[in-house]
Short mmCIF file of C-alpha atoms in Angstrom, two decimals:
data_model
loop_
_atom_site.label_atom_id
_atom_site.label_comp_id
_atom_site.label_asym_id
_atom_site.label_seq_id
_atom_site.Cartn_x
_atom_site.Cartn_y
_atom_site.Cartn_z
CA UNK A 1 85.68 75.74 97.45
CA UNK A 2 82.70 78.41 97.37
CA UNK A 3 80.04 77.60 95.28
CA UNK A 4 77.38 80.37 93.69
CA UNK A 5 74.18 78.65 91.88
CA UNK A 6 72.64 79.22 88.99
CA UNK A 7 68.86 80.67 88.37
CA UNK A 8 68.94 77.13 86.59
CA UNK A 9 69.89 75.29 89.94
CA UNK A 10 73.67 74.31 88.82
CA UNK A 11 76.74 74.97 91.05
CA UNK A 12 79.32 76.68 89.81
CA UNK A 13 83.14 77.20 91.74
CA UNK A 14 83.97 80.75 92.59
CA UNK A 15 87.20 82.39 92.11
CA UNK A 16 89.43 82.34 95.20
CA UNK A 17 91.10 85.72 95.50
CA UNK A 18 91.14 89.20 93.52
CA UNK A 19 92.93 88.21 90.52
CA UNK A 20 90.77 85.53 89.74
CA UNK A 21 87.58 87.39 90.30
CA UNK A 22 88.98 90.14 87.62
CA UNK A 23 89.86 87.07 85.37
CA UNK A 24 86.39 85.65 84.93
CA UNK A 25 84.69 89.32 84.81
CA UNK A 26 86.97 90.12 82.02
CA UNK A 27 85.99 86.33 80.63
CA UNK A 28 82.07 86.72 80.97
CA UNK A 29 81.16 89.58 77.95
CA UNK A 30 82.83 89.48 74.63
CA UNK A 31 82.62 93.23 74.30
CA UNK A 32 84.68 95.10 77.18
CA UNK A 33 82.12 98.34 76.92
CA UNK A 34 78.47 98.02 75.70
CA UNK A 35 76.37 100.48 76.57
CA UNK A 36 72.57 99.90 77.96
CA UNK A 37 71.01 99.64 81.33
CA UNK A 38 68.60 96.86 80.68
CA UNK A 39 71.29 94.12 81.74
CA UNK A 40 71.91 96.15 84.90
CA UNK A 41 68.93 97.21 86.33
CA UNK A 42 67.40 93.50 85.65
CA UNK A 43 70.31 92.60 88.06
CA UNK A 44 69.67 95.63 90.59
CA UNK A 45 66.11 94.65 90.93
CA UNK A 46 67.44 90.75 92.11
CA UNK A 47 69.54 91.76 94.10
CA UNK A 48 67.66 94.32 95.73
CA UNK A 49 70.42 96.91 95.45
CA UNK A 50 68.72 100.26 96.57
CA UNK A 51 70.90 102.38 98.56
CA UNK A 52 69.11 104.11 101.31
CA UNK A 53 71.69 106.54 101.69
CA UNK A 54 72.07 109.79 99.59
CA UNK A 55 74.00 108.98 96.33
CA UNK A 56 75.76 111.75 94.30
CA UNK A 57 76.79 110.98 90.83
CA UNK A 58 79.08 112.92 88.75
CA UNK A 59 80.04 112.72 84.68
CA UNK A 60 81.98 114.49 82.36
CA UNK A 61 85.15 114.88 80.22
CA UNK A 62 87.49 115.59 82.68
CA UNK A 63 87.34 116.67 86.32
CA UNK A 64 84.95 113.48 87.59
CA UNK A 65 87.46 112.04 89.70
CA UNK A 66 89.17 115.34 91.16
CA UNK A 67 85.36 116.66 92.39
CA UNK A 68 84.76 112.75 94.01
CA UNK A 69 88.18 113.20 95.64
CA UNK A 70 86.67 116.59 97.25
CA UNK A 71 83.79 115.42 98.00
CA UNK A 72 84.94 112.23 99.94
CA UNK A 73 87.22 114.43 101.96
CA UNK A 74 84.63 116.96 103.00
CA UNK A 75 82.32 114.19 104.02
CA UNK A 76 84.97 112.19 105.63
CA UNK A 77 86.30 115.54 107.45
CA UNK A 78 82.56 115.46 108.46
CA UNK A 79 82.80 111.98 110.45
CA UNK A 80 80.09 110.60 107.58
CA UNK A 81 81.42 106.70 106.13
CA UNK A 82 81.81 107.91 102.62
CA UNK A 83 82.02 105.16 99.56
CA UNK A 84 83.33 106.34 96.49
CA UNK A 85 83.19 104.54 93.28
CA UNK A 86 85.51 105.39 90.01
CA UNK A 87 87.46 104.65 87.09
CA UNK A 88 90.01 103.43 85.83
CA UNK A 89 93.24 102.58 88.63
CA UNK A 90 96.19 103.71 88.17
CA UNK A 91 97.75 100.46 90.09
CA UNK A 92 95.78 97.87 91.94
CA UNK A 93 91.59 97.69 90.76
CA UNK A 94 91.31 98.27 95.13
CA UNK A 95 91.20 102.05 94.46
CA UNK A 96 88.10 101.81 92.11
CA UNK A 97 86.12 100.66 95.48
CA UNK A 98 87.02 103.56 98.55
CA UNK A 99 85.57 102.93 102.60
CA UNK A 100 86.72 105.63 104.15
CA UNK A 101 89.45 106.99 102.09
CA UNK A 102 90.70 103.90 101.65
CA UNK A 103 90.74 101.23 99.05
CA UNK A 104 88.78 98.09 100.23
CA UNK A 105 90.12 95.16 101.55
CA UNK A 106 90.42 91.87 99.53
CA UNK A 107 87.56 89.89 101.45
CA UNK A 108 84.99 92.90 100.98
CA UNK A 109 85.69 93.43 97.25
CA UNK A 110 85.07 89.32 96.69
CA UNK A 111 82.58 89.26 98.93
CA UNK A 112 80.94 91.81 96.67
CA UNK A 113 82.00 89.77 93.57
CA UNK A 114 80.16 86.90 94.99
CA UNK A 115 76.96 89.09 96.00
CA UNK A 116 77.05 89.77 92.10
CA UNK A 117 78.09 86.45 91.05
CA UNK A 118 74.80 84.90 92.64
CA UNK A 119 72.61 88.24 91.51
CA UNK A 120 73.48 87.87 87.52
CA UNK A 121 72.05 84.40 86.95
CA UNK A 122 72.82 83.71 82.91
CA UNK A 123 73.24 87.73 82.03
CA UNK A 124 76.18 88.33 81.17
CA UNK A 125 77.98 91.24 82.10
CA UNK A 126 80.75 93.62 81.40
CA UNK A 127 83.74 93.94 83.20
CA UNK A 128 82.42 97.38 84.15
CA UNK A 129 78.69 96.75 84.86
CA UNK A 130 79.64 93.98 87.10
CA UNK A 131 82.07 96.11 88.81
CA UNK A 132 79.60 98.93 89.32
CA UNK A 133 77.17 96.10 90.92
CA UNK A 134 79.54 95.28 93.26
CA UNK A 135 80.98 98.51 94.77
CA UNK A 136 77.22 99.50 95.42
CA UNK A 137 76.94 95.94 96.96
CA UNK A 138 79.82 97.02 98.86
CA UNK A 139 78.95 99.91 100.15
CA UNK A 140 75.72 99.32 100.72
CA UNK A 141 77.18 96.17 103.31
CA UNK A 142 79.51 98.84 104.81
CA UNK A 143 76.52 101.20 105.79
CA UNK A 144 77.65 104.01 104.39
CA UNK A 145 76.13 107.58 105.24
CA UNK A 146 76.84 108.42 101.52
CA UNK A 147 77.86 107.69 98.26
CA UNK A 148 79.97 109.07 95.49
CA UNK A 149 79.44 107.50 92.18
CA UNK A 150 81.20 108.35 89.10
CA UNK A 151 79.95 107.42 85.88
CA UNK A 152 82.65 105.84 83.56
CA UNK A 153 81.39 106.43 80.25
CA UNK A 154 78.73 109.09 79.15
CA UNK A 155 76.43 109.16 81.70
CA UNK A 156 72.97 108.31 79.77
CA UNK A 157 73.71 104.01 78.92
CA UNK A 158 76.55 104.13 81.76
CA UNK A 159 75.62 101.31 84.09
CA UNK A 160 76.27 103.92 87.11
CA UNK A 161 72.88 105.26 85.99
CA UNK A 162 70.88 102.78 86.39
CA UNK A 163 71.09 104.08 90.14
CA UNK A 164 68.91 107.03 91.14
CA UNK A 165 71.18 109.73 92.31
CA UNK A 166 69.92 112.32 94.60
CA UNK A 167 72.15 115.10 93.17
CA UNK A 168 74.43 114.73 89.53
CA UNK A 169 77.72 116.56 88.77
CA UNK A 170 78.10 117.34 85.49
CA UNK A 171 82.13 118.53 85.11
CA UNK A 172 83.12 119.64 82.07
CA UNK A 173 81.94 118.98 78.02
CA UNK A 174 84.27 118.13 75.67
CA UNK A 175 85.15 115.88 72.53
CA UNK A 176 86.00 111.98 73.80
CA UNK A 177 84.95 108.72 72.94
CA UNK A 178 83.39 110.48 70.19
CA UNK A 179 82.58 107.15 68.22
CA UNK A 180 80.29 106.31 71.44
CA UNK A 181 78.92 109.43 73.07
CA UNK A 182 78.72 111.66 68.92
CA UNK A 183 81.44 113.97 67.55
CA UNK A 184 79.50 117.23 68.84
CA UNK A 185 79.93 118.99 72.17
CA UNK A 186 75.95 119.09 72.15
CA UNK A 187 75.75 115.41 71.61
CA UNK A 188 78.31 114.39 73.94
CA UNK A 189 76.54 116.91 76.89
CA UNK A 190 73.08 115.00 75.84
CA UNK A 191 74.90 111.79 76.76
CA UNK A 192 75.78 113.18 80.19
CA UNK A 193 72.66 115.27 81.08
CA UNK A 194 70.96 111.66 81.11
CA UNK A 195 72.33 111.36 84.60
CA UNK A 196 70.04 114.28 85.46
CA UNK A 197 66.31 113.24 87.69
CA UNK A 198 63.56 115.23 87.70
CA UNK A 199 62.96 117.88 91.25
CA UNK A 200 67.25 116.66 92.06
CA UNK A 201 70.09 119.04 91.99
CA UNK A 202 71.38 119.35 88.22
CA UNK A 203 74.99 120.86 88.54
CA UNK A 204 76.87 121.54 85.82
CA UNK A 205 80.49 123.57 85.88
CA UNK A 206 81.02 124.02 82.31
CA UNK A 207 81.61 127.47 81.76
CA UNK A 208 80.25 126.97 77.84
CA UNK A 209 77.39 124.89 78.97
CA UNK A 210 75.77 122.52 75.92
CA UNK A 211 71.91 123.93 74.93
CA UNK A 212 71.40 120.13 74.77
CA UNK A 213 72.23 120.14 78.70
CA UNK A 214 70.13 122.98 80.12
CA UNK A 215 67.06 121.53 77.26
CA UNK A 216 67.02 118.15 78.95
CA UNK A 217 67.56 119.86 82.33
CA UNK A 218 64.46 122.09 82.19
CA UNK A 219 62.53 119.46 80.28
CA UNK A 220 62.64 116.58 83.05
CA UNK A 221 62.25 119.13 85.46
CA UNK A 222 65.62 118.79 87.23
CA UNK A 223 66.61 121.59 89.66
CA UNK A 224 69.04 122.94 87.59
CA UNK A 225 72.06 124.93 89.18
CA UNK A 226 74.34 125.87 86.34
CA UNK A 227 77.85 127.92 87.33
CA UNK A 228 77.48 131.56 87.08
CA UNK A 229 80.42 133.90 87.32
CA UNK A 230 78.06 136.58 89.90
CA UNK A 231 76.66 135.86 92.78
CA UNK A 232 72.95 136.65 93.57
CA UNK A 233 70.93 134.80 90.46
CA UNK A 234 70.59 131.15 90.28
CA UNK A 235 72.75 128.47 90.65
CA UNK A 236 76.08 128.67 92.13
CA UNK A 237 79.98 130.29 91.61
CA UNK A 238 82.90 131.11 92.74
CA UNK A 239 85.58 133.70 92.98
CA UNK A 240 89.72 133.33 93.32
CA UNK A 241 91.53 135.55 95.82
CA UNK A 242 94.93 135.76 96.51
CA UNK A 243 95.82 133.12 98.64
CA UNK A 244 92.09 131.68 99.17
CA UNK A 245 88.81 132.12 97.52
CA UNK A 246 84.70 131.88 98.27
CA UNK A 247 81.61 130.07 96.93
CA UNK A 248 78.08 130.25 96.66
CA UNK A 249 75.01 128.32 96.03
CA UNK A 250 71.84 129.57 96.08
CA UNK A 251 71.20 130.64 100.11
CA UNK A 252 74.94 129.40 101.59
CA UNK A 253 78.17 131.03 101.23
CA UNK A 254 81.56 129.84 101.74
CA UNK A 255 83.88 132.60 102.77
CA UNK A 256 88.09 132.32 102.99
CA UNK A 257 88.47 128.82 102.02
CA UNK A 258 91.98 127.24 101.76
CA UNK A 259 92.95 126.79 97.67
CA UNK A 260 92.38 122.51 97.46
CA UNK A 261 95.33 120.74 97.58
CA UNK A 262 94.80 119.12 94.57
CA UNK A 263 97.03 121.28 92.05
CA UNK A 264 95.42 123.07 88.76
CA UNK A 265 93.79 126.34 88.64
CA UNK A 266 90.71 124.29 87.19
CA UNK A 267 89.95 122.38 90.29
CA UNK A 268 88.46 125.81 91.91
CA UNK A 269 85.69 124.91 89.62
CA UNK A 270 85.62 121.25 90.95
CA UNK A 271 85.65 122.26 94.69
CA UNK A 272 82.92 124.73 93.85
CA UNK A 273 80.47 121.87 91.49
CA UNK A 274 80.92 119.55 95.02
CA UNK A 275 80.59 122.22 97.64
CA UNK A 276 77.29 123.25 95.41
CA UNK A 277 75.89 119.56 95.45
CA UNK A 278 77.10 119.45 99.52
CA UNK A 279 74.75 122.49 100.05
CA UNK A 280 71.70 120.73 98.31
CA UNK A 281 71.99 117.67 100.58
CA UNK A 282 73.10 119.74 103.80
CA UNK A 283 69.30 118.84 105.13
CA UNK A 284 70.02 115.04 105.19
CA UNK A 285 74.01 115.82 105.60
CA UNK A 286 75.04 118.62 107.51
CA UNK A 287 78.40 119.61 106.58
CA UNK A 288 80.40 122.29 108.53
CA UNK A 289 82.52 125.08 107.28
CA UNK A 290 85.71 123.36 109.52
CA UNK A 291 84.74 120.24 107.59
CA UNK A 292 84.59 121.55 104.17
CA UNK A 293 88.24 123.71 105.10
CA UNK A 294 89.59 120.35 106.36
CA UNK A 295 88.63 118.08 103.44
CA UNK A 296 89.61 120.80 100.69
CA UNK A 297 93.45 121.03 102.48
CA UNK A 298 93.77 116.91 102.69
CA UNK A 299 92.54 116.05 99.46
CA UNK A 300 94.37 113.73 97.22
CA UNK A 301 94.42 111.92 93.82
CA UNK A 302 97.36 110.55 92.25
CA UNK A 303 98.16 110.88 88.85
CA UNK A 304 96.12 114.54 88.73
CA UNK A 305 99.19 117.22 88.02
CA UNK A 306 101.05 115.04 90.51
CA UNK A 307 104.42 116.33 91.40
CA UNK A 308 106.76 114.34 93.17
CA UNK A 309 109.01 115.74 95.50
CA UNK A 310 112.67 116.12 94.54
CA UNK A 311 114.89 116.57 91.56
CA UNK A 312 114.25 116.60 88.53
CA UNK A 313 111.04 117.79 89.13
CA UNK A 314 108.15 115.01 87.87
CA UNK A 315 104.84 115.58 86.84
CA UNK A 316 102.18 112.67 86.60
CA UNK A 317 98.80 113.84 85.06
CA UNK A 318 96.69 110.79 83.67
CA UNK A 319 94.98 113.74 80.61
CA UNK A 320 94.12 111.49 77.69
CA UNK A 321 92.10 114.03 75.96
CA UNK A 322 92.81 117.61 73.91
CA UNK A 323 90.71 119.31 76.65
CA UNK A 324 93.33 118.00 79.07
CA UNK A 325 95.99 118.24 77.32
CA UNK A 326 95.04 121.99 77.24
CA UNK A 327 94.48 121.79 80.79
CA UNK A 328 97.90 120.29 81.62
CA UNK A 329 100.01 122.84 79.60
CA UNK A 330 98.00 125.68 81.39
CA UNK A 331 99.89 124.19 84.82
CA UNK A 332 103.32 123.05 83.23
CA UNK A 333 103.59 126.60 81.79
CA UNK A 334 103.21 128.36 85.46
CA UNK A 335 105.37 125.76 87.05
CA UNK A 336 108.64 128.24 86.93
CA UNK A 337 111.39 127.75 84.56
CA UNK A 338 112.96 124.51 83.08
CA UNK A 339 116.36 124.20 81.28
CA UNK A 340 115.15 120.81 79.38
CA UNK A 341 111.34 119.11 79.35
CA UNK A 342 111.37 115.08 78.62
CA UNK A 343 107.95 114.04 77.96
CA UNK A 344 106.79 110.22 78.76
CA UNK A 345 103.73 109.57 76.66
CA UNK A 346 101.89 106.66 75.90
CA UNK A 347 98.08 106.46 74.41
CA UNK A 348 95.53 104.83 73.18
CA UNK A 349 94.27 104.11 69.53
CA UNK A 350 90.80 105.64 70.16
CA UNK A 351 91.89 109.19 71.59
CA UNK A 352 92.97 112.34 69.05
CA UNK A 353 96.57 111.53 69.43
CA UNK A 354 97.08 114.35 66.86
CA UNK A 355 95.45 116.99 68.82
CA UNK A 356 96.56 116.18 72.56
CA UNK A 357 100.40 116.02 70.93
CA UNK A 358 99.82 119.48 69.24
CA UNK A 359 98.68 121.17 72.92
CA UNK A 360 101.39 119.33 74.07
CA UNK A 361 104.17 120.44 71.75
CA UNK A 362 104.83 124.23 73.25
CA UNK A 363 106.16 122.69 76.68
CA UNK A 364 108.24 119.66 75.40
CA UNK A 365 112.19 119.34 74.36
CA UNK A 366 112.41 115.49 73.81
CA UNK A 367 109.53 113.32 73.22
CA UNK A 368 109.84 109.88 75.06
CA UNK A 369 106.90 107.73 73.34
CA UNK A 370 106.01 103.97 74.72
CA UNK A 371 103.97 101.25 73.28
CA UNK A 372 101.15 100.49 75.66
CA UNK A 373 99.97 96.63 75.95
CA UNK A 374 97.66 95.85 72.43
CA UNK A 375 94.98 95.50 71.73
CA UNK A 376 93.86 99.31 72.63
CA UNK A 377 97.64 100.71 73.19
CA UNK A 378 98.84 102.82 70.60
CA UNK A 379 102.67 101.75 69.21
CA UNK A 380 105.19 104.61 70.09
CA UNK A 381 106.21 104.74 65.93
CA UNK A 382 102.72 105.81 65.82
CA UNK A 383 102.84 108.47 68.02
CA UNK A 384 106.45 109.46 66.64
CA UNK A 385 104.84 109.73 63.14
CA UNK A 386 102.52 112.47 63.96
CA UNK A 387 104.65 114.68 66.27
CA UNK A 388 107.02 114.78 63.39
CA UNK A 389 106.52 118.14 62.66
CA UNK A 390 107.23 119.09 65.98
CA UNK A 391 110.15 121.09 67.44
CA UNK A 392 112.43 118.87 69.56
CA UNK A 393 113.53 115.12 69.71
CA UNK A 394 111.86 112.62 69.68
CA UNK A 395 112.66 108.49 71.07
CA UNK A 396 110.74 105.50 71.07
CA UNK A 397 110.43 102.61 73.79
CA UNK A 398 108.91 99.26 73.85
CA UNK A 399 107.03 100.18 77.37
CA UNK A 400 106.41 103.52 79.67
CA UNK A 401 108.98 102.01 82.35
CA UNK A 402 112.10 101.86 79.43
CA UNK A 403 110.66 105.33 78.67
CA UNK A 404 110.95 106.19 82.81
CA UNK A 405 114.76 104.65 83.10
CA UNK A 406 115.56 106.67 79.80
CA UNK A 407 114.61 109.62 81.38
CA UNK A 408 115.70 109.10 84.78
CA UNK A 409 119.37 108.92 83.08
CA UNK A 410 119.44 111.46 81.02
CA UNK A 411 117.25 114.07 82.96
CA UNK A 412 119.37 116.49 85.11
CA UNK A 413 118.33 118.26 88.58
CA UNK A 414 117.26 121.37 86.32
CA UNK A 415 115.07 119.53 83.85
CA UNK A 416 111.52 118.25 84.40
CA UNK A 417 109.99 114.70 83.44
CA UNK A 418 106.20 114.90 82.29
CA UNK A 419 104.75 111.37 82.19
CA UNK A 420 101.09 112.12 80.67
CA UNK A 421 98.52 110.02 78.14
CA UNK A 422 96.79 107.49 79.49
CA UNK A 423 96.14 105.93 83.48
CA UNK A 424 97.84 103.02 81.84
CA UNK A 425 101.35 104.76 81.09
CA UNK A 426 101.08 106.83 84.64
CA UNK A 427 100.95 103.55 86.55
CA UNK A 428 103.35 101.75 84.54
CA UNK A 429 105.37 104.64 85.82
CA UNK A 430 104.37 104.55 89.40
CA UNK A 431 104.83 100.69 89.86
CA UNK A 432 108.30 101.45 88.74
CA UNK A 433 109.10 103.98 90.60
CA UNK A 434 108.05 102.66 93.54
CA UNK A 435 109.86 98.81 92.96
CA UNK A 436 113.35 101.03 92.38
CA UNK A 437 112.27 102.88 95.33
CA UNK A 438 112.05 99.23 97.39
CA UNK A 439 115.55 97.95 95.73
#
């Protein structure tokens, strides 16, 4: 058996596979999130973990993992190895860790566990910071020409920062995790303008943008490219055309490009925040307009206003959040016309249950509510309890999957199943799905 030792000079047995590496990282921290960098960057600086490459990091409400999804495709389209870092997965942790488009392989992910392992010493880390450490270990082993990092929480205390990004995405600003990040739009977008460096590319796609954002922004001295509806002043935009649209930022255009495959009239603004951040870093990673094309038409990321093919029609969309929520019933209400809308939704305790079931309501004839595993799930008579007042029916189920073969019975070819509310109930969903799929 492998053995890591100590900075006291004690061996210590490694885990053997995956599962076990996941075990002890959720055993070494008492608290699954605590915020701070010190922990981190005392274990960066051990480890020597200082990617060479170009690093983009992106943060925000909602839209973080659609715009790393672009911009791994565009890169990848490029020939450029491309590792991508984010959070959570829907079904196996693999997908947190990308080479390539791919989910790494079970001996590079606890190789990079062990890399970490060895690095920590006695700190003790969460289950996220040490899972940060060890993509970057990861891709750094890999060689990669870039990397794509986004941050999980906040952006300012988010152990992704304790990185030095060479251009930061800011998405979009809204209220979440409020008893974390403050229970202001202007406090939460001071949280994620910490990922901001002084003379890098500070994008930001928020069409309301936070004063708090462009303050720290100018104040640090970032390059700040905020999105503009005109072309011609600073920073960058785009515009929608029929059946394709363009972008700019600053000097470079994009003319006629394909509308991304990724579905949701918001993810123009995505594609445009990672085609912006593309054209700052064009000097050290020359991107061509068949590679940007490309990338935008292959682009995928499950769980996003995922419709499977066939009948009923079935939407997947992981929005935990009012501001996706809102999002989500902007695309359900242009998908064409429905005779009966079941709704599988499961949720956490800390999100504004109340709020995300009210956007919610307008599109849904029979609520299917789940209980989702304790201690942060949220109990389905919960969630019954406050969409009371709303029109339709309403059922309860002890998991999202008795919620899925519910539905899948009673749902006919000219209804539509929504499964929304959390990445935990959309993979519950998923793995389902896909074990009836194998029987």
């Amino acid at each position: 058996m492998p053995l890591a030792t100590t900075q006291h000079g004690e061996a210590k047995a490694l885990p053997q596979d995956v599962s076990g590496w996941l075990a002890h990282l959720e055993a070494l921290h008492a608290d699954v999130i605590e915020l701070g960098l010190a922990r981190v960057q005392g274990v960066i600086q051990q480890m020597a973990l200082k990617p060479a490459c170009p690093v983009i990091m992106v943060a925000g409400t909602n839209g973080k993992g659609s715009t790393c999804a672009m911009l791994e495709r565009i890169y990848s389209a490029a020939g450029y190895k491309v590792g991508v870092y984010s959070s959570p997965h829907l079904l196996r942790y693999h997908e947190r860790v990308r080479l390539n488009v791919q989910p790494i392989d079970d001996a590079a992910l606890c190789a990079s566990f062990a890399a970490v392992e060895q690095g920590r010493g006695q700190v003790a880390l969460t289950y996220f910071e040490f899972g940060t450490l060890a993509a970057v270990a990861a891709f750094m082993a890999a060689a990669v020409d870039v990397m794509i990092l986004e941050v999980g929480l906040g952006g300012r205390l988010d152990a992704v920062n304790a990185f030095e990004p060479d251009a930061s995405i800011i998405t979009s600003i809204d209220l979440d995790h409020q008893a974390l990040l403050g229970d202001t739009r202007e406090l939460i977008g001071f949280e994620k303008a910490g990922i901001y460096r002084s003379g890098k590319p500070a994008i930001c796609t928020d069409p309301d943008i936070p004063a708090s954002i462009v303050e720290h922004a100018r104040t640090i001295g970032a390059h700040w490219l905020p999105l503009q509806r005109e072309s011609g002043v600073d920073g960058f935009g785009y515009r929608r055309m029929e059946n394709q649209w363009e972008c700019w930022c600053e000097g470079r255009a994009f003319h006629s490009l394909p509308i991304p495959a990724l579905r949701g009239s918001y993810q123009l603004a995505n594609a445009a925040a990672a085609l912006a951040a593309i054209t700052q870093l064009n000097a050290r990673l020359p991107v061509s307009m068949g590679a940007v094309r490309r990338g935008l038409l292959e682009v995928e990321l499950p769980g996003r206003f995922q419709v499977l093919p066939g009948r009923p029609a079935v939407v997947l969309d992981v929005g935990h959040n009012p501001h996706a929520a809102r999002a989500l019933v902007q695309n359900l209400s242009q998908m064409g016309y429905f005779e009966r809308t079941f709704a599988i939704c499961g949720m956490m305790q800390d999100k504004d249950q109340l709020a995300v079931l009210q956007a919610m309501q307008p599109q849904v004839d029979h609520w299917l509510f789940c209980d989702l595993p304790p201690p942060r799930g949220a109990k389905a008579e919960t969630l019954q309890a406050l969409a009371s007042q709303s029109s339709g029916k309403a059922s309860v189920f002890t998991s999202p999957e008795a919620a899925w073969q519910f539905a899948q019975r009673e749902a006919g070819e000219r209804d539509r199943i929504v499964v929304f509310g959390s990445f935990v109930t959309v993979g519950a969903v998923l793995q389902a799905r896909d074990k009836a799929a194998v029987h």
